[in-house]
Short mmCIF file of C-alpha atoms and ligand atoms in Angstrom, two decimals:
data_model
loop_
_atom_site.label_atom_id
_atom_site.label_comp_id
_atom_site.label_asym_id
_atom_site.label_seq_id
_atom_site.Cartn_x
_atom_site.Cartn_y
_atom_site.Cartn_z
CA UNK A 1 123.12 72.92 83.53
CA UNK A 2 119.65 73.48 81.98
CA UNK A 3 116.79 72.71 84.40
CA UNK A 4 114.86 69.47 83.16
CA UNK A 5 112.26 71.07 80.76
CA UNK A 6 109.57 68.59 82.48
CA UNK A 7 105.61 68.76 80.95
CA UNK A 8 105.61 71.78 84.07
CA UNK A 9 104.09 74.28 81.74
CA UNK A 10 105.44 77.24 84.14
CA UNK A 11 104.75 80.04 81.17
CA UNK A 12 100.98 78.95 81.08
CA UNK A 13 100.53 78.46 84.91
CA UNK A 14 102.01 82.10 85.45
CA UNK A 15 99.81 83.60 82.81
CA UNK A 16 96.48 81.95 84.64
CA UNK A 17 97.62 83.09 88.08
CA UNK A 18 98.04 86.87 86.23
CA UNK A 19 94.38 86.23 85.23
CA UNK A 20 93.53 85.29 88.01
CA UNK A 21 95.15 88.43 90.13
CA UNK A 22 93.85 90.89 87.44
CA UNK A 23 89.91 90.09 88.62
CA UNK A 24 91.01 91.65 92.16
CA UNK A 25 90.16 95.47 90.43
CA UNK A 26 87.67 98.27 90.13
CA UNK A 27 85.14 97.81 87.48
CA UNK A 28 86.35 99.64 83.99
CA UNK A 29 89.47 98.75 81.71
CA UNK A 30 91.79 96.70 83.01
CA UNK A 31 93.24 96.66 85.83
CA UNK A 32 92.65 99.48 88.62
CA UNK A 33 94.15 98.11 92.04
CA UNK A 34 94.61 101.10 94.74
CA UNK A 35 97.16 100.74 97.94
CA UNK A 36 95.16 99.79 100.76
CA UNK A 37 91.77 99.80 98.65
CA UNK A 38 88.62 97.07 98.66
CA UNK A 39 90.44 95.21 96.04
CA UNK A 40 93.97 95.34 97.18
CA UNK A 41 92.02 93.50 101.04
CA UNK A 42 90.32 90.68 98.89
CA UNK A 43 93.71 89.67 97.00
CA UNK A 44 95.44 88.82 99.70
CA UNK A 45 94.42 85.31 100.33
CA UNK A 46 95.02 84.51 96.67
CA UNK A 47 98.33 85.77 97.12
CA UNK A 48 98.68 83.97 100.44
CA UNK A 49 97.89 80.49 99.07
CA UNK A 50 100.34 81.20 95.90
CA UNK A 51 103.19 82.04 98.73
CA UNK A 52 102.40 78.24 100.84
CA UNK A 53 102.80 76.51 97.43
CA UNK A 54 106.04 78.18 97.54
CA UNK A 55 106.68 76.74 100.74
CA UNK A 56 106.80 80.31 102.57
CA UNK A 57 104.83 81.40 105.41
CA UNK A 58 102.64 84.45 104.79
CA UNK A 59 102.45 87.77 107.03
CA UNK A 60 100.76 90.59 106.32
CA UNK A 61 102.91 93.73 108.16
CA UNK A 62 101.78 96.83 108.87
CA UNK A 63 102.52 98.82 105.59
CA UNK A 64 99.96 96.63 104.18
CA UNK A 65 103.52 94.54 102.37
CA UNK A 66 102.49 91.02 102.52
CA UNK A 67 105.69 89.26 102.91
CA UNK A 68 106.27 85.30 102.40
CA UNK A 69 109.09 83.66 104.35
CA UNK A 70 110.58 80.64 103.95
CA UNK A 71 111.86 78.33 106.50
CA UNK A 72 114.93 79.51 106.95
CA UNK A 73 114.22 83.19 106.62
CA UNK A 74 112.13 82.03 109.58
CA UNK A 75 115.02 81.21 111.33
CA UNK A 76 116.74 84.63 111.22
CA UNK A 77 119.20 83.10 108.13
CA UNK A 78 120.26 86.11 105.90
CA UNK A 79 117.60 86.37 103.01
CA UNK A 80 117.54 86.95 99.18
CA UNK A 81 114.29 89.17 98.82
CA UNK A 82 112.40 89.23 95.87
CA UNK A 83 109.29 91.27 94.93
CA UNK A 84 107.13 93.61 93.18
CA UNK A 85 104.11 95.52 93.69
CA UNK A 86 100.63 94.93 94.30
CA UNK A 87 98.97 98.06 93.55
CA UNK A 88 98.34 99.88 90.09
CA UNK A 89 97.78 102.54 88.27
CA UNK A 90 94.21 103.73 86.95
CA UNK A 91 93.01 101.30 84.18
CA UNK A 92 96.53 99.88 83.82
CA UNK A 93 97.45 95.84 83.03
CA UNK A 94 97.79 92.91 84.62
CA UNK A 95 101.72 92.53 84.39
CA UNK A 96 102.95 95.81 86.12
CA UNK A 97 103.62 94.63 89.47
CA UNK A 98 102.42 91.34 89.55
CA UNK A 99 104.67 89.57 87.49
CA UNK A 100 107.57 90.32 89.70
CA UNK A 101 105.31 89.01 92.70
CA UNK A 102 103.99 85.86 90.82
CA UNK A 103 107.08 84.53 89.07
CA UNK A 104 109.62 84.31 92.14
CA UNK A 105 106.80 82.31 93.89
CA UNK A 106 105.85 80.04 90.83
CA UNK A 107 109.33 79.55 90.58
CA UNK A 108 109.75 78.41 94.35
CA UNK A 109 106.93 76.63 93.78
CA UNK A 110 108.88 74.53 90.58
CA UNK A 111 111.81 73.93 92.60
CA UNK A 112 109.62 72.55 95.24
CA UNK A 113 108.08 70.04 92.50
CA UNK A 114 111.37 69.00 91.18
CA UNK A 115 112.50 67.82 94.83
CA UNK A 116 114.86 71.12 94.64
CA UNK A 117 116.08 73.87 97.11
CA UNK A 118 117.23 77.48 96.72
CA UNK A 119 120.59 77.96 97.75
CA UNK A 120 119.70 80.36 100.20
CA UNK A 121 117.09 81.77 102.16
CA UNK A 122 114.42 83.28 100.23
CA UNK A 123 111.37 85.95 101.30
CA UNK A 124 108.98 87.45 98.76
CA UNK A 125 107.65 90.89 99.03
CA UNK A 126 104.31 91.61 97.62
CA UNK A 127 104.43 95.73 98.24
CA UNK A 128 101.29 97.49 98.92
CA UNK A 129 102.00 100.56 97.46
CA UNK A 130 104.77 101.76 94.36
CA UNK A 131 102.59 103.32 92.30
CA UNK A 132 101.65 105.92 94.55
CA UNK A 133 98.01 106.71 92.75
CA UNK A 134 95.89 107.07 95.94
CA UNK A 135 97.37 109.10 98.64
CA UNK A 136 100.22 111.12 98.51
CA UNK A 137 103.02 109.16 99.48
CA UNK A 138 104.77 106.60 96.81
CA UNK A 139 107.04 103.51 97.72
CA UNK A 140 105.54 103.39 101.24
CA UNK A 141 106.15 99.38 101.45
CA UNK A 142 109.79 99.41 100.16
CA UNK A 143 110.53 102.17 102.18
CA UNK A 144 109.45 101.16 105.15
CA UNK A 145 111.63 97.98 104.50
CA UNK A 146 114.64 99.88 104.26
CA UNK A 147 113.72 102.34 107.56
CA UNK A 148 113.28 105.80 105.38
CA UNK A 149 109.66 106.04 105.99
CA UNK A 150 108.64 109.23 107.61
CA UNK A 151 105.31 107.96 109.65
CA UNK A 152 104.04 111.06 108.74
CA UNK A 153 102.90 109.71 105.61
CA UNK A 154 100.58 107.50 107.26
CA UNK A 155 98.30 110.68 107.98
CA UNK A 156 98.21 111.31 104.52
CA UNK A 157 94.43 111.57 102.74
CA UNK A 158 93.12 110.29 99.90
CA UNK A 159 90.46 112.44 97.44
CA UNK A 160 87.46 111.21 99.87
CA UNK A 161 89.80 112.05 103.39
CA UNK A 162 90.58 108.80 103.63
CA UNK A 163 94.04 108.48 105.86
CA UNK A 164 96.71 106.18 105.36
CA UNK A 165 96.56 105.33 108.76
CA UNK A 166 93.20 104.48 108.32
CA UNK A 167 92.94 102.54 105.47
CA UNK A 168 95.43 100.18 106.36
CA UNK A 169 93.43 99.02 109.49
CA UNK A 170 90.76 98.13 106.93
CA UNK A 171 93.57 96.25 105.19
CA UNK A 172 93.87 94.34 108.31
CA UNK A 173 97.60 95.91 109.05
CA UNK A 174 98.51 96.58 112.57
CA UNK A 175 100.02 100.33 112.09
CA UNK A 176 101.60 100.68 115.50
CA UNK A 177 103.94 98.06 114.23
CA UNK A 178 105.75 100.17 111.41
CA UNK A 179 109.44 100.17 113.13
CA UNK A 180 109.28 96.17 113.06
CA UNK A 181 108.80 96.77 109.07
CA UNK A 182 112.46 98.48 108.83
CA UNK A 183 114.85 95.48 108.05
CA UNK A 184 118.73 94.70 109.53
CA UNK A 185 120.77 95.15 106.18
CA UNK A 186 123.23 92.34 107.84
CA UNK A 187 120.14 90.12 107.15
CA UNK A 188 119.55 90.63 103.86
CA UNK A 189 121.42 89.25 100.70
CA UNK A 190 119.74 91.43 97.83
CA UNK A 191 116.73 92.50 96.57
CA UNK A 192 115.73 90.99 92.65
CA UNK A 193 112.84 92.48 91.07
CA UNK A 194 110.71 90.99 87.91
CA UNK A 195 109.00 93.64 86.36
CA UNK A 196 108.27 94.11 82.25
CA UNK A 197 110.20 96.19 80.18
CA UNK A 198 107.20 99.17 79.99
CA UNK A 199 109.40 100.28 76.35
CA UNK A 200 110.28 98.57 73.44
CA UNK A 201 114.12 98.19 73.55
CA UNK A 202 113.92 94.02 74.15
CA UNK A 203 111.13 93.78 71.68
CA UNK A 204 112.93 95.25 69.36
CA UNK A 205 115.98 93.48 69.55
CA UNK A 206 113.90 90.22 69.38
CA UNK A 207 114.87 89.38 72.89
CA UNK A 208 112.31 88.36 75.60
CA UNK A 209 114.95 88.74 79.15
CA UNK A 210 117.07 91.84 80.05
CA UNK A 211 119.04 92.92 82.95
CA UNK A 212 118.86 95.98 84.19
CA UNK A 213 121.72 98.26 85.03
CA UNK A 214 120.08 101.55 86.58
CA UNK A 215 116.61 103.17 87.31
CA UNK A 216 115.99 106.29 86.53
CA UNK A 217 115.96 109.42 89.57
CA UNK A 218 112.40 110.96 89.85
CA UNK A 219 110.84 114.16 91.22
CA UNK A 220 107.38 114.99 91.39
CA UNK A 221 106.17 118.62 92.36
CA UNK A 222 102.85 120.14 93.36
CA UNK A 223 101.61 123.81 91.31
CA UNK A 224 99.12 125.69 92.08
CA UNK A 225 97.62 128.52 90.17
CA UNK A 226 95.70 131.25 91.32
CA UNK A 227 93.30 133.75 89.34
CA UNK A 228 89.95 134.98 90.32
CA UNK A 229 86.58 133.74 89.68
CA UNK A 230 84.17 135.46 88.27
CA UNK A 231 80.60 135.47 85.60
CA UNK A 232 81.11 133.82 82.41
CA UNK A 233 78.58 135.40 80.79
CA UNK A 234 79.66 139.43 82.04
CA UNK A 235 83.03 139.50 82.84
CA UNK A 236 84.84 140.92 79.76
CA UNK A 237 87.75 138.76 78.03
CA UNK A 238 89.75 140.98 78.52
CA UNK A 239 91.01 141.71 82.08
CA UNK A 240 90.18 138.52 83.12
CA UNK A 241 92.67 136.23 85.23
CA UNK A 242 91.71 132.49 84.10
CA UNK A 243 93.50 130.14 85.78
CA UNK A 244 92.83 127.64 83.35
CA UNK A 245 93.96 129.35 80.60
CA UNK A 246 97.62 130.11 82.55
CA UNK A 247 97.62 126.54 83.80
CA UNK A 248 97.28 125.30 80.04
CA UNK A 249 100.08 127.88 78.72
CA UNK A 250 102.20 126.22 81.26
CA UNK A 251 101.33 122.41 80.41
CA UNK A 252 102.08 123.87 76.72
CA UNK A 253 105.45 125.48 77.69
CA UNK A 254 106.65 122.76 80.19
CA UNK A 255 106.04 120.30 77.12
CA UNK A 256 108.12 122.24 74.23
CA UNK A 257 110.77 122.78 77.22
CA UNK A 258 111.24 118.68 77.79
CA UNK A 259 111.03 118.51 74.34
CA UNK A 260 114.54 120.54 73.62
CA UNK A 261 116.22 119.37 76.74
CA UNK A 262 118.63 115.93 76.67
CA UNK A 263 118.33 113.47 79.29
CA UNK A 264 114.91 114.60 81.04
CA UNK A 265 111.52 113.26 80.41
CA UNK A 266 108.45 114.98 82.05
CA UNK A 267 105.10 114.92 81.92
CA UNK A 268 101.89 116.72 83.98
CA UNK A 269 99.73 114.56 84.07
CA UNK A 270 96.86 115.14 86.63
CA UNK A 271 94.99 118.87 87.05
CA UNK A 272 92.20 119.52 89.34
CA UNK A 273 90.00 122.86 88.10
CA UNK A 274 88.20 124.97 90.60
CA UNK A 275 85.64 125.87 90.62
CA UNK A 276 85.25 123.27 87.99
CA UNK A 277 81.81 125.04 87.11
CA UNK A 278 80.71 125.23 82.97
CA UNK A 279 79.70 128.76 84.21
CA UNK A 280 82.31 130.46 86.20
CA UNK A 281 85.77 131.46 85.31
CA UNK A 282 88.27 129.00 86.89
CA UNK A 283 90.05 130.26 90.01
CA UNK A 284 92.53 127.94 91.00
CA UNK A 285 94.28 125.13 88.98
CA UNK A 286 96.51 122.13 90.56
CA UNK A 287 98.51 120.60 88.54
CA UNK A 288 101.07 117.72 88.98
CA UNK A 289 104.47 117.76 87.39
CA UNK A 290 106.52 114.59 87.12
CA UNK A 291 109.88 114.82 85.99
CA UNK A 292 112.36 111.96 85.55
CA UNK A 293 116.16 111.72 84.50
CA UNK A 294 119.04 109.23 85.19
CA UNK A 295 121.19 112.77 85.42
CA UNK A 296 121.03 114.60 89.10
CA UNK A 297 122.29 117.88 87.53
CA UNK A 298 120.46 117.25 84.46
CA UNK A 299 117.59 116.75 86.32
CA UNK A 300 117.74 120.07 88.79
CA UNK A 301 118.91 122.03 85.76
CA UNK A 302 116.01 121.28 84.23
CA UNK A 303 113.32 121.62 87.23
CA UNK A 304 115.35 125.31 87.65
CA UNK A 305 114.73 126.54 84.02
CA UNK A 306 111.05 124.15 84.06
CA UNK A 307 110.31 126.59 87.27
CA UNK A 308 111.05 129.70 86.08
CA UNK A 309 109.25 129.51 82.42
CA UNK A 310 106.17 128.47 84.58
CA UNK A 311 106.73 131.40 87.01
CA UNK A 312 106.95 133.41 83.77
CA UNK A 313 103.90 133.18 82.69
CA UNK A 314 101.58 133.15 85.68
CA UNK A 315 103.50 136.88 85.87
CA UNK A 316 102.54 137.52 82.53
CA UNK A 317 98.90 136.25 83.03
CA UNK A 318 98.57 138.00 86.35
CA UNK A 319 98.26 135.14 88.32
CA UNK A 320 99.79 133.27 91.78
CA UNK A 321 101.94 130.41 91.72
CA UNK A 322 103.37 128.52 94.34
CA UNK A 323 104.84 125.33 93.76
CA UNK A 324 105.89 122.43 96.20
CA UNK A 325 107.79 118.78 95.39
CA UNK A 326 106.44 116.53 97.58
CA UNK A 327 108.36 113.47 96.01
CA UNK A 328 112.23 112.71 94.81
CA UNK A 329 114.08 109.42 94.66
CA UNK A 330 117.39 109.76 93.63
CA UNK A 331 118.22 107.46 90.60
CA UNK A 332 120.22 104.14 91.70
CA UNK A 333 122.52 101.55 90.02
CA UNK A 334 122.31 97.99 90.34
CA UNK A 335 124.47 95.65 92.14
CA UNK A 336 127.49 94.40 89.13
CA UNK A 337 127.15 91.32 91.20
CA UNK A 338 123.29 90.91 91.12
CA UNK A 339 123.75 91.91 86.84
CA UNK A 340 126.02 89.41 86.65
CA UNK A 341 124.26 86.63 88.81
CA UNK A 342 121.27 87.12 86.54
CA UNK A 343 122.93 87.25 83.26
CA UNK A 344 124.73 83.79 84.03
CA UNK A 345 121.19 82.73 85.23
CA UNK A 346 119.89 83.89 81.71
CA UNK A 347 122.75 81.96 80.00
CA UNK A 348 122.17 78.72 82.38
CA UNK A 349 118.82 78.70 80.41
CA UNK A 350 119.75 79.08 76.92
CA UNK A 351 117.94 82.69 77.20
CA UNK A 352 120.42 85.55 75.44
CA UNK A 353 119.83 89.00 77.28
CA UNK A 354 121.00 92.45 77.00
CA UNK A 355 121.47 95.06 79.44
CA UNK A 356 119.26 97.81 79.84
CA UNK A 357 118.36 101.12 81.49
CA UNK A 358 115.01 101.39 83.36
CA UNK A 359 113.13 104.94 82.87
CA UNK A 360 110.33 103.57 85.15
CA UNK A 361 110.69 103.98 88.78
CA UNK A 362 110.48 100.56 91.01
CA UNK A 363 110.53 99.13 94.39
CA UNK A 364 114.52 99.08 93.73
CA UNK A 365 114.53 102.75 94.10
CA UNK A 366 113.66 102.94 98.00
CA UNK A 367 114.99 99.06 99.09
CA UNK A 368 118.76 100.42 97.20
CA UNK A 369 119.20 102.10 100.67
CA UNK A 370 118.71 98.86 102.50
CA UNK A 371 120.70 96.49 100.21
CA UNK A 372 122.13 95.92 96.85
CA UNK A 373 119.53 95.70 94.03
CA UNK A 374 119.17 93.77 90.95
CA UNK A 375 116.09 93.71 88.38
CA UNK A 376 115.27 91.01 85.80
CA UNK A 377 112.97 92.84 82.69
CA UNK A 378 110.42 90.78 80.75
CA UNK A 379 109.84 91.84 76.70
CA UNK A 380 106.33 93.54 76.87
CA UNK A 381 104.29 93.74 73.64
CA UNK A 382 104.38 97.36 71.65
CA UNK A 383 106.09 98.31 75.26
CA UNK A 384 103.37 99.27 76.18
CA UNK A 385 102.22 99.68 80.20
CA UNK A 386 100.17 101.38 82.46
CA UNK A 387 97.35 100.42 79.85
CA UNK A 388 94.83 98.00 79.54
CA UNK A 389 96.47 96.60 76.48
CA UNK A 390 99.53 95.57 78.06
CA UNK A 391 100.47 92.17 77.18
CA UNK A 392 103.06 89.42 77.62
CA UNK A 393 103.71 85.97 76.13
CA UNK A 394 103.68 82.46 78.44
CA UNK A 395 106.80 81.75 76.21
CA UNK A 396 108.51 84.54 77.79
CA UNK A 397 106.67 83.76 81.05
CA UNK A 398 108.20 80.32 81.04
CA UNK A 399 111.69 81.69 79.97
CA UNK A 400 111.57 84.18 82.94
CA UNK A 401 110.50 81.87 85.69
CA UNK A 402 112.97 79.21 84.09
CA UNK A 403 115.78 82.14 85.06
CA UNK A 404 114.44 83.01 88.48
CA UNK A 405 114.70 78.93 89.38
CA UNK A 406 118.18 79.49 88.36
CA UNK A 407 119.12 82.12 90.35
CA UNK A 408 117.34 81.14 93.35
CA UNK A 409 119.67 77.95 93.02
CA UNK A 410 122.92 79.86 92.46
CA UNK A 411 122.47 82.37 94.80
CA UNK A 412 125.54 80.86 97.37
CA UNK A 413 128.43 81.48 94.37
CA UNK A 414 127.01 84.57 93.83
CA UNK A 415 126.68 86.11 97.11
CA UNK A 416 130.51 83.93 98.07
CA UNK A 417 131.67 86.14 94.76
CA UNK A 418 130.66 89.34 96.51
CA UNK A 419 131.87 88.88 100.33
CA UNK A 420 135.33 88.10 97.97
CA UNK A 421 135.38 84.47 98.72
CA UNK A 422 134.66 83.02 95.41
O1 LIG B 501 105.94 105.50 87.74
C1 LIG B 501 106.69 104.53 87.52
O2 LIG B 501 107.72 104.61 86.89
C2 LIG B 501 106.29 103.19 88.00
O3 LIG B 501 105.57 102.52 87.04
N1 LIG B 501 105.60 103.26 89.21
MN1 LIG B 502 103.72 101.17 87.13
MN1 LIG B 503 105.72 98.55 88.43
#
């Protein structure tokens, strides 16, 4: 049965709560929202006051997560978690994250209004941290959810030696309490993410919901590249050991490597010069490689032959390399259940979907080891994201909370289907 399409406007509510969330950011392009940062502290109470419209009770843990629980979540009852993010990248948009933290509790919120109850009991996860742009440490809040969080990443730094540790105290999260944080899987149902697309497979196909069936494994490595310093005016060109110039053969080569390889994506995108000086040869170059593939082998086949062009050329150019990967998440597939739960949801509200693959890494990725996982993905415009131009419709807002109401009042069949008595 369709839900009553009542004057409830949800698509234009959402998009003003987005606006709304998208002020909490550094001054520039759009939105810049670091884990654990000024802007991250002052959004909290805005998304506090969203989660008691819901009818959930707010908590701030010590990750810096803030987590919403209703009633009988409260209670200890077994709990369908939904979620995003609340951090983003540099100069990114206001949907990335936020939408999957903003539409389950709208969509609570709905229910609430029509005199209506999810089936089951419901928390929602706002994460601190997935985008992993400040310190060096990604997925801290969904990890520490499902108990893989080494607390070492707490003494982590940021550029200005900024710990973890220390800037969630200024957050206002009580650190010593990161083993409450790790959840009982026997007390939770799922996990369901909203998130846009971030590529244009559902705008393409004219379709504004998909479900998504995997996300994508990721690695991310450290390289640094050693020459010597030197004059820029007296040192001759030739001789010289400019770690610039080997860093940039190697951005060059990684790029025409990705390019003939199937099934991996890659990218380097962050390098730090040193001295950084207009007048000195550069010494040292770090450099960031990311490389992504729903393919395990695929994926270390092509870090092995990635590795060994770059160490080919610092030999070449006389230089040191030393390389370290300080990140990997394994790819994951989603729950058939939670894919199918959704796509009936999606049918329940007139919405046709497809099913999709997600090359972006989520919260998914790190609560997979707690529970099973299923994401909902929302048509983005140009699929475009992690820019200041990304965009979404309320018509597609609307649809998308419409489906979440649905699925947070179907939940019981669905989970009955998967402990086999449906
Ligand atoms: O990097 C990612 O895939 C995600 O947007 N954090
Ligand atoms: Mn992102
Ligand atoms: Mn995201």
């Amino acid at each position: 049965m369709t839900l009553s399409r009542s004057a409830d406007d949800l698509g234009r509510r959402l998009m003003e709560r987005l606006d709304e969330a998208a002020v909490y950011s550094l001054p520039g392009q759009g939105v810049t929202r670091l884990f654990a940062g000024e802007e991250h502290r002052r959004l909290l109470p805005l998304l506090s006051s969203w989660m008691r419209l819901a009818g959930l009770e707010p908590e701030l843990d010590a990750v810096g997560n803030l987590v919403g629980r209703c009633p009988r979540a409260l209670a200890g009852e077994p709990a369908l978690i939904l979620g995003s993010h609340q951090d983003s990248v540099i100069e990114g948009g206001k949907y990335d994250g936020m939408l999957g933290v903003a539409m389950p509790l709208l969509a609570l919120e709905a229910l609430r209004e029509q005199g209506r109850e999810p089936s089951c009991a419901v928390q929602v996860v706002a994460f601190g941290d997935e985008e992993g742009v400040r310190f060096p440490s990604t997925l801290v809040g969904s990890r520490a959810l499902a108990g893989t969080l080494d607390p070492k990443v707490l003494e982590g730094e940021d550029k200005g030696g900024k710990t973890l540790r220390e800037a969630l105290a200024y957050l206002g999260a009580d650190t010593s309490r990161l083993a409450e944080v790790r959840r009982d899987p026997e007390r939770v149902l799922g996990y369901v993410e909203v998130h846009i697309e971030q590529g244009p497979v559902l705008e393409n196909e004219g379709l504004a919901l998909g479900v998504v069936t995997a996300l994508t494994g990721i690695e991310r490595h450290r390289v640094k590249v050693s020459g010597k310093a030197g004059h820029a005016g007296t040192t001759p060109m030739e001789g010289r050991r400019d770690a610039l110039v080997g860093a940039s053969a190697m951005v060059l080569e990684a790029d025409s490597l990705l390019r003939r390889l199937d099934s991996l994506v890659g990218v380097i995108g962050q390098l730090t010069v040193r001295p950084g000086a207009v007048n000195v040869i550069p010494s040292e170059v770090e450099f960031t490689l990311e490389l992504r593939s729903p393919d395990p082998e695929r994926r270390l086949a092509g870090r092995r032959e990635l590795l060994a062009g770059l160490s080919g050329i610092a030999k070449e150019r006389r230089l040191e390399m030393t390389t370290c990967m300080d990140y990997e998440a394994e790819g994951v597939a989603c729950a058939e259940w939670l894919i199918q739960a959704l796509e009936q949801a999606c049918k329940e509200e007139g919405q046709p979907s497809r099913r999709l693959f997600s090359g972006a890494g989520h919260d998914g990725l790190a609560m997979h080891a707690l529970t099973d996982i299923g994401m909902l993905f929302l048509r983005c415009r140009d699929g475009l994201s992690h820019h200041p131009d990304e965009a979404i419709t309320a018509e597609d807002a609307e649809a998308g909370t419409r489906v979440i109401m649905q699925l947070l009042i179907s939940m019981t069949t669905a989970c009955r289907k998967e402990i086999g008595e449906g």
